[in-house]
Amino acid sequence: MLSFIIKTHQKNTVYRGNHIFILNKGMNSGKPQKEPFTNSFVIQFSNPEDTETVYWLAYSLWKAKFWHQSLCGSVIPFLRIHDFKKYFARKVDEMLLEFDQHQKEVKAMQLLELKEEQFHQNIALINDLRRAILHRYCKK
């Protein structure tokens, strides 16, 4: 059983140990990150394995736009901590029931993230080469 604590992140608080941050305002609500967001929840864990496991669950929920159904507010949508705790705990329990499948999916997502990063690097290199070629025409 995973044990974790979900709290609202306070701006100048320094957290020790294992934790992740979850954005709670805007259309990217639910986005996990290792570094704090200004408007975020913090999830604290007892060990690094739980942190990594739950990070990828949170990442999957964010990419699937799972939290959009729970957003409140008309100008700047936000995610309430009560709703986040309730639904997130359910999803963690579901993930634990199919933990082997979850691990396979995490490995696949990590590979996809790596490939996506390589793709973006290739696009940047192509754009740099295009600029270098087109720069020749501007020099004349």
mmCIF file of N, CA and C in Angstrom:
data_model
loop_
_atom_site.group_PDB
_atom_site.id
_atom_site.type_symbol
_atom_site.label_atom_id
_atom_site.label_comp_id
_atom_site.label_asym_id
_atom_site.label_seq_id
_atom_site.Cartn_x
_atom_site.Cartn_y
_atom_site.Cartn_z
ATOM 1 N N MET A 1 0.836 -1.181 0.000
ATOM 2 C CA MET A 1 0.000 0.000 0.000
ATOM 3 C C MET A 1 0.882 1.246 0.000
ATOM 4 N N LEU A 2 0.615 2.135 -0.910
ATOM 5 C CA LEU A 2 1.356 3.393 -0.974
ATOM 6 C C LEU A 2 0.860 4.324 0.113
ATOM 7 N N SER A 3 1.792 5.007 0.730
ATOM 8 C CA SER A 3 1.382 6.032 1.699
ATOM 9 C C SER A 3 1.911 7.369 1.208
ATOM 10 N N PHE A 4 1.017 8.347 1.174
ATOM 11 C CA PHE A 4 1.407 9.673 0.727
ATOM 12 C C PHE A 4 0.526 10.706 1.400
ATOM 13 N N ILE A 5 1.011 11.921 1.437
ATOM 14 C CA ILE A 5 0.295 13.046 2.026
ATOM 15 C C ILE A 5 0.152 14.108 0.951
ATOM 16 N N ILE A 6 -1.077 14.608 0.772
ATOM 17 C CA ILE A 6 -1.337 15.659 -0.214
ATOM 18 C C ILE A 6 -1.650 16.938 0.545
ATOM 19 N N LYS A 7 -0.913 18.000 0.232
ATOM 20 C CA LYS A 7 -1.132 19.310 0.858
ATOM 21 C C LYS A 7 -1.055 20.392 -0.208
ATOM 22 N N THR A 8 -1.547 21.563 0.133
ATOM 23 C CA THR A 8 -1.370 22.724 -0.728
ATOM 24 C C THR A 8 0.048 23.251 -0.519
ATOM 25 N N HIS A 9 0.750 23.471 -1.607
ATOM 26 C CA HIS A 9 2.130 23.960 -1.545
ATOM 27 C C HIS A 9 2.143 25.412 -1.085
ATOM 28 N N GLN A 10 2.998 25.704 -0.109
ATOM 29 C CA GLN A 10 3.214 27.065 0.358
ATOM 30 C C GLN A 10 4.487 27.588 -0.293
ATOM 31 N N LYS A 11 4.436 28.824 -0.761
ATOM 32 C CA LYS A 11 5.481 29.396 -1.620
ATOM 33 C C LYS A 11 6.909 29.189 -1.127
ATOM 34 N N ASN A 12 7.227 29.518 0.089
ATOM 35 C CA ASN A 12 8.617 29.474 0.550
ATOM 36 C C ASN A 12 8.950 28.222 1.357
ATOM 37 N N THR A 13 8.121 27.223 1.286
ATOM 38 C CA THR A 13 8.364 25.984 2.026
ATOM 39 C C THR A 13 9.356 25.111 1.276
ATOM 40 N N VAL A 14 10.299 24.559 2.016
ATOM 41 C CA VAL A 14 11.269 23.629 1.450
ATOM 42 C C VAL A 14 10.890 22.243 1.955
ATOM 43 N N TYR A 15 10.700 21.317 1.030
ATOM 44 C CA TYR A 15 10.290 19.961 1.387
ATOM 45 C C TYR A 15 11.496 19.040 1.340
ATOM 46 N N ARG A 16 11.628 18.234 2.353
ATOM 47 C CA ARG A 16 12.706 17.251 2.396
ATOM 48 C C ARG A 16 12.134 15.890 1.994
ATOM 49 N N GLY A 17 12.989 15.066 1.464
ATOM 50 C CA GLY A 17 12.544 13.722 1.120
ATOM 51 C C GLY A 17 11.959 13.644 -0.268
ATOM 52 N N ASN A 18 11.019 12.757 -0.422
ATOM 53 C CA ASN A 18 10.450 12.434 -1.724
ATOM 54 C C ASN A 18 9.111 13.128 -1.906
ATOM 55 N N HIS A 19 8.986 13.864 -2.996
ATOM 56 C CA HIS A 19 7.760 14.610 -3.239
ATOM 57 C C HIS A 19 7.635 14.970 -4.717
ATOM 58 N N ILE A 20 6.402 15.248 -5.118
ATOM 59 C CA ILE A 20 6.139 15.801 -6.448
ATOM 60 C C ILE A 20 5.119 16.918 -6.281
ATOM 61 N N PHE A 21 5.053 17.769 -7.280
ATOM 62 C CA PHE A 21 4.120 18.892 -7.259
ATOM 63 C C PHE A 21 3.116 18.711 -8.385
ATOM 64 N N ILE A 22 1.877 19.090 -8.115
ATOM 65 C CA ILE A 22 0.794 18.968 -9.079
ATOM 66 C C ILE A 22 0.181 20.349 -9.267
ATOM 67 N N LEU A 23 0.229 20.881 -10.493
ATOM 68 C CA LEU A 23 -0.349 22.181 -10.804
ATOM 69 C C LEU A 23 -1.849 22.148 -10.534
ATOM 70 N N ASN A 24 -2.377 23.206 -9.896
ATOM 71 C CA ASN A 24 -3.802 23.198 -9.577
ATOM 72 C C ASN A 24 -4.587 24.364 -10.170
ATOM 73 N N LYS A 25 -3.975 25.173 -11.010
ATOM 74 C CA LYS A 25 -4.699 26.273 -11.660
ATOM 75 C C LYS A 25 -4.423 26.275 -13.146
ATOM 76 N N GLY A 26 -5.457 26.614 -13.914
ATOM 77 C CA GLY A 26 -5.320 26.709 -15.355
ATOM 78 C C GLY A 26 -5.717 25.423 -16.046
ATOM 79 N N MET A 27 -5.645 25.455 -17.367
ATOM 80 C CA MET A 27 -6.048 24.296 -18.158
ATOM 81 C C MET A 27 -5.028 23.152 -18.088
ATOM 82 N N ASN A 28 -3.871 23.403 -17.505
ATOM 83 C CA ASN A 28 -2.887 22.336 -17.294
ATOM 84 C C ASN A 28 -2.955 21.778 -15.885
ATOM 85 N N SER A 29 -4.051 22.026 -15.187
ATOM 86 C CA SER A 29 -4.207 21.497 -13.832
ATOM 87 C C SER A 29 -4.013 19.996 -13.847
ATOM 88 N N GLY A 30 -3.288 19.517 -12.847
ATOM 89 C CA GLY A 30 -2.991 18.094 -12.758
ATOM 90 C C GLY A 30 -1.613 17.745 -13.275
ATOM 91 N N LYS A 31 -0.926 18.707 -13.889
ATOM 92 C CA LYS A 31 0.403 18.449 -14.450
ATOM 93 C C LYS A 31 1.405 18.209 -13.313
ATOM 94 N N PRO A 32 2.083 17.058 -13.326
ATOM 95 C CA PRO A 32 3.078 16.789 -12.284
ATOM 96 C C PRO A 32 4.448 17.334 -12.660
ATOM 97 N N GLN A 33 5.220 17.653 -11.642
ATOM 98 C CA GLN A 33 6.581 18.132 -11.867
ATOM 99 C C GLN A 33 7.390 17.903 -10.600
ATOM 100 N N LYS A 34 8.688 17.772 -10.754
ATOM 101 C CA LYS A 34 9.572 17.565 -9.597
ATOM 102 C C LYS A 34 9.871 18.882 -8.882
ATOM 103 N N GLU A 35 9.793 19.986 -9.613
ATOM 104 C CA GLU A 35 10.034 21.313 -9.045
ATOM 105 C C GLU A 35 8.690 21.984 -8.758
ATOM 106 N N PRO A 36 8.627 22.857 -7.749
ATOM 107 C CA PRO A 36 7.332 23.453 -7.376
ATOM 108 C C PRO A 36 6.785 24.436 -8.412
ATOM 109 N N PHE A 37 5.477 24.404 -8.563
ATOM 110 C CA PHE A 37 4.736 25.408 -9.307
ATOM 111 C C PHE A 37 4.269 26.449 -8.302
ATOM 112 N N THR A 38 3.939 27.653 -8.762
ATOM 113 C CA THR A 38 3.396 28.670 -7.864
ATOM 114 C C THR A 38 2.067 28.216 -7.282
ATOM 115 N N ASN A 39 1.179 27.726 -8.105
ATOM 116 C CA ASN A 39 -0.123 27.242 -7.661
ATOM 117 C C ASN A 39 -0.134 25.726 -7.789
ATOM 118 N N SER A 40 0.178 25.042 -6.693
ATOM 119 C CA SER A 40 0.255 23.591 -6.798
ATOM 120 C C SER A 40 -0.041 22.904 -5.481
ATOM 121 N N PHE A 41 -0.281 21.614 -5.607
ATOM 122 C CA PHE A 41 -0.353 20.727 -4.461
ATOM 123 C C PHE A 41 0.987 20.026 -4.383
ATOM 124 N N VAL A 42 1.341 19.580 -3.185
ATOM 125 C CA VAL A 42 2.549 18.780 -3.024
ATOM 126 C C VAL A 42 2.108 17.420 -2.493
ATOM 127 N N ILE A 43 2.679 16.384 -3.062
ATOM 128 C CA ILE A 43 2.432 15.030 -2.587
ATOM 129 C C ILE A 43 3.742 14.508 -2.034
ATOM 130 N N GLN A 44 3.736 14.134 -0.746
ATOM 131 C CA GLN A 44 4.948 13.668 -0.088
ATOM 132 C C GLN A 44 4.863 12.155 0.106
ATOM 133 N N PHE A 45 6.007 11.492 -0.088
ATOM 134 C CA PHE A 45 6.074 10.034 -0.021
ATOM 135 C C PHE A 45 7.152 9.600 0.959
ATOM 136 N N SER A 46 7.077 8.336 1.349
ATOM 137 C CA SER A 46 8.063 7.811 2.291
ATOM 138 C C SER A 46 9.294 7.241 1.583
ATOM 139 N N ASN A 47 9.156 6.860 0.294
ATOM 140 C CA ASN A 47 10.330 6.328 -0.405
ATOM 141 C C ASN A 47 10.308 6.740 -1.879
ATOM 142 N N PRO A 48 11.479 6.704 -2.528
ATOM 143 C CA PRO A 48 11.587 7.170 -3.920
ATOM 144 C C PRO A 48 10.839 6.296 -4.929
ATOM 145 N N GLU A 49 10.678 5.009 -4.652
ATOM 146 C CA GLU A 49 9.957 4.133 -5.579
ATOM 147 C C GLU A 49 8.488 4.557 -5.688
ATOM 148 N N ASP A 50 7.884 4.872 -4.537
ATOM 149 C CA ASP A 50 6.494 5.345 -4.542
ATOM 150 C C ASP A 50 6.382 6.662 -5.300
ATOM 151 N N THR A 51 7.380 7.528 -5.126
ATOM 152 C CA THR A 51 7.379 8.820 -5.799
ATOM 153 C C THR A 51 7.357 8.628 -7.312
ATOM 154 N N GLU A 52 8.214 7.767 -7.815
ATOM 155 C CA GLU A 52 8.299 7.537 -9.259
ATOM 156 C C GLU A 52 7.024 6.888 -9.785
ATOM 157 N N THR A 53 6.500 5.931 -9.058
ATOM 158 C CA THR A 53 5.281 5.235 -9.468
ATOM 159 C C THR A 53 4.109 6.206 -9.572
ATOM 160 N N VAL A 54 3.938 7.024 -8.551
ATOM 161 C CA VAL A 54 2.808 7.949 -8.527
ATOM 162 C C VAL A 54 3.029 9.106 -9.504
ATOM 163 N N TYR A 55 4.280 9.505 -9.721
ATOM 164 C CA TYR A 55 4.551 10.556 -10.702
ATOM 165 C C TYR A 55 3.993 10.144 -12.064
ATOM 166 N N TRP A 56 4.268 8.914 -12.471
ATOM 167 C CA TRP A 56 3.819 8.474 -13.791
ATOM 168 C C TRP A 56 2.315 8.276 -13.850
ATOM 169 N N LEU A 57 1.702 7.921 -12.734
ATOM 170 C CA LEU A 57 0.239 7.863 -12.700
ATOM 171 C C LEU A 57 -0.328 9.273 -12.879
ATOM 172 N N ALA A 58 0.238 10.245 -12.139
ATOM 173 C CA ALA A 58 -0.213 11.632 -12.253
ATOM 174 C C ALA A 58 0.022 12.160 -13.664
ATOM 175 N N TYR A 59 1.156 11.810 -14.251
ATOM 176 C CA TYR A 59 1.464 12.233 -15.613
ATOM 177 C C TYR A 59 0.425 11.680 -16.588
ATOM 178 N N SER A 60 0.074 10.413 -16.422
ATOM 179 C CA SER A 60 -0.920 9.782 -17.295
ATOM 180 C C SER A 60 -2.276 10.455 -17.170
ATOM 181 N N LEU A 61 -2.679 10.749 -15.948
ATOM 182 C CA LEU A 61 -3.973 11.411 -15.734
ATOM 183 C C LEU A 61 -3.980 12.804 -16.362
ATOM 184 N N TRP A 62 -2.856 13.511 -16.245
ATOM 185 C CA TRP A 62 -2.775 14.859 -16.824
ATOM 186 C C TRP A 62 -2.832 14.793 -18.349
ATOM 187 N N LYS A 63 -2.056 13.892 -18.944
ATOM 188 C CA LYS A 63 -2.045 13.773 -20.403
ATOM 189 C C LYS A 63 -3.408 13.369 -20.950
ATOM 190 N N ALA A 64 -4.151 12.566 -20.174
ATOM 191 C CA ALA A 64 -5.476 12.118 -20.597
ATOM 192 C C ALA A 64 -6.557 13.162 -20.304
ATOM 193 N N LYS A 65 -6.134 14.326 -19.755
ATOM 194 C CA LYS A 65 -7.049 15.412 -19.394
ATOM 195 C C LYS A 65 -8.128 14.952 -18.416
ATOM 196 N N PHE A 66 -7.740 14.036 -17.521
ATOM 197 C CA PHE A 66 -8.655 13.492 -16.523
ATOM 198 C C PHE A 66 -9.200 14.572 -15.600
ATOM 199 N N TRP A 67 -8.389 15.560 -15.275
ATOM 200 C CA TRP A 67 -8.780 16.571 -14.279
ATOM 201 C C TRP A 67 -9.712 17.636 -14.844
ATOM 202 N N HIS A 68 -9.883 17.706 -16.141
ATOM 203 C CA HIS A 68 -10.761 18.723 -16.740
ATOM 204 C C HIS A 68 -12.188 18.618 -16.222
ATOM 205 N N GLN A 69 -12.636 17.409 -15.905
ATOM 206 C CA GLN A 69 -13.996 17.224 -15.401
ATOM 207 C C GLN A 69 -14.180 17.818 -14.007
ATOM 208 N N SER A 70 -13.080 18.035 -13.281
ATOM 209 C CA SER A 70 -13.161 18.535 -11.909
ATOM 210 C C SER A 70 -12.821 20.013 -11.781
ATOM 211 N N LEU A 71 -12.517 20.680 -12.899
ATOM 212 C CA LEU A 71 -12.122 22.084 -12.828
ATOM 213 C C LEU A 71 -13.310 22.966 -12.481
ATOM 214 N N CYS A 72 -13.050 23.972 -11.660
ATOM 215 C CA CYS A 72 -14.062 24.959 -11.260
ATOM 216 C C CYS A 72 -13.563 26.340 -11.678
ATOM 217 N N GLY A 73 -14.475 27.279 -11.810
ATOM 218 C CA GLY A 73 -14.092 28.646 -12.142
ATOM 219 C C GLY A 73 -14.276 28.939 -13.608
ATOM 220 N N SER A 74 -14.670 30.184 -13.885
ATOM 221 C CA SER A 74 -14.974 30.542 -15.267
ATOM 222 C C SER A 74 -13.823 31.280 -15.956
ATOM 223 N N VAL A 75 -13.078 32.069 -15.229
ATOM 224 C CA VAL A 75 -11.987 32.826 -15.850
ATOM 225 C C VAL A 75 -10.687 32.026 -15.800
ATOM 226 N N ILE A 76 -10.272 31.667 -14.606
ATOM 227 C CA ILE A 76 -9.097 30.816 -14.434
ATOM 228 C C ILE A 76 -9.576 29.546 -13.743
ATOM 229 N N PRO A 77 -9.681 28.459 -14.488
ATOM 230 C CA PRO A 77 -10.152 27.227 -13.868
ATOM 231 C C PRO A 77 -9.135 26.701 -12.853
ATOM 232 N N PHE A 78 -9.632 26.063 -11.807
ATOM 233 C CA PHE A 78 -8.750 25.525 -10.780
ATOM 234 C C PHE A 78 -9.292 24.199 -10.275
ATOM 235 N N LEU A 79 -8.432 23.463 -9.637
ATOM 236 C CA LEU A 79 -8.742 22.149 -9.102
ATOM 237 C C LEU A 79 -8.766 22.246 -7.583
ATOM 238 N N ARG A 80 -9.881 21.851 -6.976
ATOM 239 C CA ARG A 80 -9.996 21.883 -5.515
ATOM 240 C C ARG A 80 -9.230 20.716 -4.915
ATOM 241 N N ILE A 81 -8.602 20.969 -3.770
ATOM 242 C CA ILE A 81 -7.796 19.930 -3.132
ATOM 243 C C ILE A 81 -8.660 18.753 -2.703
ATOM 244 N N HIS A 82 -9.881 19.018 -2.256
ATOM 245 C CA HIS A 82 -10.778 17.932 -1.835
ATOM 246 C C HIS A 82 -11.066 16.992 -3.008
ATOM 247 N N ASP A 83 -11.393 17.564 -4.166
ATOM 248 C CA ASP A 83 -11.654 16.751 -5.358
ATOM 249 C C ASP A 83 -10.403 15.989 -5.783
ATOM 250 N N PHE A 84 -9.273 16.670 -5.738
ATOM 251 C CA PHE A 84 -8.018 16.031 -6.137
ATOM 252 C C PHE A 84 -7.718 14.833 -5.244
ATOM 253 N N LYS A 85 -7.816 15.024 -3.927
ATOM 254 C CA LYS A 85 -7.532 13.928 -3.000
ATOM 255 C C LYS A 85 -8.453 12.740 -3.241
ATOM 256 N N LYS A 86 -9.734 13.020 -3.399
ATOM 257 C CA LYS A 86 -10.722 11.955 -3.557
ATOM 258 C C LYS A 86 -10.447 11.128 -4.819
ATOM 259 N N TYR A 87 -10.355 11.796 -5.961
ATOM 260 C CA TYR A 87 -10.173 11.079 -7.226
ATOM 261 C C TYR A 87 -8.777 10.489 -7.360
ATOM 262 N N PHE A 88 -7.781 11.173 -6.855
ATOM 263 C CA PHE A 88 -6.414 10.690 -6.974
ATOM 264 C C PHE A 88 -6.232 9.417 -6.153
ATOM 265 N N ALA A 89 -6.771 9.387 -4.947
ATOM 266 C CA ALA A 89 -6.677 8.195 -4.105
ATOM 267 C C ALA A 89 -7.340 7.000 -4.795
ATOM 268 N N ARG A 90 -8.474 7.229 -5.447
ATOM 269 C CA ARG A 90 -9.145 6.146 -6.186
ATOM 270 C C ARG A 90 -8.264 5.616 -7.310
ATOM 271 N N LYS A 91 -7.660 6.535 -8.052
ATOM 272 C CA LYS A 91 -6.812 6.122 -9.172
ATOM 273 C C LYS A 91 -5.562 5.381 -8.688
ATOM 274 N N VAL A 92 -5.009 5.781 -7.561
ATOM 275 C CA VAL A 92 -3.850 5.077 -7.007
ATOM 276 C C VAL A 92 -4.259 3.659 -6.625
ATOM 277 N N ASP A 93 -5.416 3.512 -5.993
ATOM 278 C CA ASP A 93 -5.900 2.174 -5.625
ATOM 279 C C ASP A 93 -6.115 1.305 -6.864
ATOM 280 N N GLU A 94 -6.701 1.870 -7.920
ATOM 281 C CA GLU A 94 -6.903 1.125 -9.162
ATOM 282 C C GLU A 94 -5.564 0.701 -9.772
ATOM 283 N N MET A 95 -4.602 1.597 -9.726
ATOM 284 C CA MET A 95 -3.284 1.311 -10.274
ATOM 285 C C MET A 95 -2.621 0.175 -9.494
ATOM 286 N N LEU A 96 -2.793 0.142 -8.172
ATOM 287 C CA LEU A 96 -2.176 -0.897 -7.364
ATOM 288 C C LEU A 96 -2.772 -2.273 -7.648
ATOM 289 N N LEU A 97 -4.044 -2.312 -8.035
ATOM 290 C CA LEU A 97 -4.682 -3.585 -8.373
ATOM 291 C C LEU A 97 -4.073 -4.194 -9.632
ATOM 292 N N GLU A 98 -3.620 -3.350 -10.545
ATOM 293 C CA GLU A 98 -3.015 -3.799 -11.801
ATOM 294 C C GLU A 98 -1.590 -3.260 -11.904
ATOM 295 N N PHE A 99 -0.798 -3.505 -10.872
ATOM 296 C CA PHE A 99 0.518 -2.888 -10.770
ATOM 297 C C PHE A 99 1.467 -3.346 -11.871
ATOM 298 N N ASP A 100 1.418 -4.624 -12.229
ATOM 299 C CA ASP A 100 2.307 -5.109 -13.291
ATOM 300 C C ASP A 100 2.015 -4.407 -14.618
ATOM 301 N N GLN A 101 0.750 -4.259 -14.929
ATOM 302 C CA GLN A 101 0.359 -3.562 -16.154
ATOM 303 C C GLN A 101 0.798 -2.095 -16.091
ATOM 304 N N HIS A 102 0.644 -1.501 -14.919
ATOM 305 C CA HIS A 102 1.065 -0.104 -14.736
ATOM 306 C C HIS A 102 2.560 0.045 -15.010
ATOM 307 N N GLN A 103 3.373 -0.884 -14.511
ATOM 308 C CA GLN A 103 4.817 -0.801 -14.723
ATOM 309 C C GLN A 103 5.165 -0.901 -16.202
ATOM 310 N N LYS A 104 4.472 -1.769 -16.931
ATOM 311 C CA LYS A 104 4.712 -1.883 -18.365
ATOM 312 C C LYS A 104 4.350 -0.585 -19.078
ATOM 313 N N GLU A 105 3.235 -0.007 -18.690
ATOM 314 C CA GLU A 105 2.800 1.239 -19.319
ATOM 315 C C GLU A 105 3.741 2.389 -18.987
ATOM 316 N N VAL A 106 4.281 2.411 -17.770
ATOM 317 C CA VAL A 106 5.240 3.452 -17.381
ATOM 318 C C VAL A 106 6.488 3.346 -18.247
ATOM 319 N N LYS A 107 6.979 2.141 -18.455
ATOM 320 C CA LYS A 107 8.170 1.963 -19.296
ATOM 321 C C LYS A 107 7.895 2.432 -20.721
ATOM 322 N N ALA A 108 6.700 2.128 -21.211
ATOM 323 C CA ALA A 108 6.334 2.574 -22.560
ATOM 324 C C ALA A 108 6.255 4.097 -22.622
ATOM 325 N N MET A 109 5.668 4.725 -21.607
ATOM 326 C CA MET A 109 5.574 6.198 -21.590
ATOM 327 C C MET A 109 6.944 6.843 -21.484
ATOM 328 N N GLN A 110 7.837 6.244 -20.695
ATOM 329 C CA GLN A 110 9.188 6.790 -20.587
ATOM 330 C C GLN A 110 9.902 6.718 -21.930
ATOM 331 N N LEU A 111 9.734 5.630 -22.628
ATOM 332 C CA LEU A 111 10.333 5.493 -23.955
ATOM 333 C C LEU A 111 9.744 6.517 -24.920
ATOM 334 N N LEU A 112 8.421 6.701 -24.867
ATOM 335 C CA LEU A 112 7.783 7.702 -25.728
ATOM 336 C C LEU A 112 8.273 9.113 -25.413
ATOM 337 N N GLU A 113 8.447 9.428 -24.135
ATOM 338 C CA GLU A 113 8.969 10.746 -23.747
ATOM 339 C C GLU A 113 10.370 10.946 -24.297
ATOM 340 N N LEU A 114 11.191 9.906 -24.219
ATOM 341 C CA LEU A 114 12.547 9.983 -24.752
ATOM 342 C C LEU A 114 12.523 10.218 -26.254
ATOM 343 N N LYS A 115 11.689 9.461 -26.960
ATOM 344 C CA LYS A 115 11.575 9.619 -28.415
ATOM 345 C C LYS A 115 11.045 10.999 -28.779
ATOM 346 N N GLU A 116 10.093 11.502 -28.001
ATOM 347 C CA GLU A 116 9.554 12.838 -28.270
ATOM 348 C C GLU A 116 10.640 13.901 -28.098
ATOM 349 N N GLU A 117 11.448 13.761 -27.054
ATOM 350 C CA GLU A 117 12.541 14.708 -26.826
ATOM 351 C C GLU A 117 13.544 14.651 -27.977
ATOM 352 N N GLN A 118 13.874 13.444 -28.439
ATOM 353 C CA GLN A 118 14.785 13.307 -29.580
ATOM 354 C C GLN A 118 14.183 13.934 -30.834
ATOM 355 N N PHE A 119 12.888 13.758 -31.019
ATOM 356 C CA PHE A 119 12.191 14.343 -32.157
ATOM 357 C C PHE A 119 12.291 15.873 -32.120
ATOM 358 N N HIS A 120 12.054 16.461 -30.949
ATOM 359 C CA HIS A 120 12.147 17.920 -30.829
ATOM 360 C C HIS A 120 13.569 18.416 -31.079
ATOM 361 N N GLN A 121 14.554 17.652 -30.631
ATOM 362 C CA GLN A 121 15.941 18.024 -30.900
ATOM 363 C C GLN A 121 16.230 17.974 -32.398
ATOM 364 N N ASN A 122 15.704 16.951 -33.083
ATOM 365 C CA ASN A 122 15.897 16.853 -34.533
ATOM 366 C C ASN A 122 15.225 18.011 -35.260
ATOM 367 N N ILE A 123 14.025 18.384 -34.845
ATOM 368 C CA ILE A 123 13.323 19.526 -35.444
ATOM 369 C C ILE A 123 14.140 20.803 -35.248
ATOM 370 N N ALA A 124 14.708 20.974 -34.051
ATOM 371 C CA ALA A 124 15.536 22.157 -33.796
ATOM 372 C C ALA A 124 16.765 22.167 -34.701
ATOM 373 N N LEU A 125 17.387 21.027 -34.886
ATOM 374 C CA LEU A 125 18.551 20.940 -35.774
ATOM 375 C C LEU A 125 18.168 21.240 -37.225
ATOM 376 N N ILE A 126 17.041 20.731 -37.670
ATOM 377 C CA ILE A 126 16.565 21.008 -39.030
ATOM 378 C C ILE A 126 16.329 22.502 -39.208
ATOM 379 N N ASN A 127 15.707 23.132 -38.221
ATOM 380 C CA ASN A 127 15.463 24.579 -38.301
ATOM 381 C C ASN A 127 16.767 25.373 -38.316
ATOM 382 N N ASP A 128 17.757 24.916 -37.531
ATOM 383 C CA ASP A 128 19.060 25.587 -37.538
ATOM 384 C C ASP A 128 19.728 25.472 -38.914
ATOM 385 N N LEU A 129 19.662 24.287 -39.498
ATOM 386 C CA LEU A 129 20.233 24.101 -40.833
ATOM 387 C C LEU A 129 19.507 24.952 -41.873
ATOM 388 N N ARG A 130 18.194 25.007 -41.773
ATOM 389 C CA ARG A 130 17.406 25.824 -42.709
ATOM 390 C C ARG A 130 17.817 27.294 -42.593
ATOM 391 N N ARG A 131 17.970 27.784 -41.351
ATOM 392 C CA ARG A 131 18.389 29.176 -41.151
ATOM 393 C C ARG A 131 19.770 29.423 -41.733
ATOM 394 N N ALA A 132 20.667 28.454 -41.544
ATOM 395 C CA ALA A 132 22.025 28.613 -42.070
ATOM 396 C C ALA A 132 22.015 28.693 -43.598
ATOM 397 N N ILE A 133 21.202 27.857 -44.220
ATOM 398 C CA ILE A 133 21.117 27.875 -45.684
ATOM 399 C C ILE A 133 20.483 29.174 -46.166
ATOM 400 N N LEU A 134 19.404 29.573 -45.523
ATOM 401 C CA LEU A 134 18.706 30.792 -45.945
ATOM 402 C C LEU A 134 19.487 32.062 -45.598
ATOM 403 N N HIS A 135 20.356 31.999 -44.620
ATOM 404 C CA HIS A 135 21.173 33.138 -44.246
ATOM 405 C C HIS A 135 22.079 33.551 -45.414
ATOM 406 N N ARG A 136 22.472 32.594 -46.230
ATOM 407 C CA ARG A 136 23.310 32.862 -47.401
ATOM 408 C C ARG A 136 22.617 33.872 -48.338
ATOM 409 N N TYR A 137 21.303 33.762 -48.471
ATOM 410 C CA TYR A 137 20.576 34.663 -49.355
ATOM 411 C C TYR A 137 20.475 36.077 -48.789
ATOM 412 N N CYS A 138 20.518 36.168 -47.481
ATOM 413 C CA CYS A 138 20.415 37.488 -46.853
ATOM 414 C C CYS A 138 21.730 38.243 -46.895
ATOM 415 N N LYS A 139 22.836 37.529 -47.004
ATOM 416 C CA LYS A 139 24.140 38.180 -47.030
ATOM 417 C C LYS A 139 24.422 38.890 -48.319
ATOM 418 N N LYS A 140 23.779 38.493 -49.396
ATOM 419 C CA LYS A 140 24.072 39.078 -50.722
ATOM 420 C C LYS A 140 23.424 40.420 -50.889
#
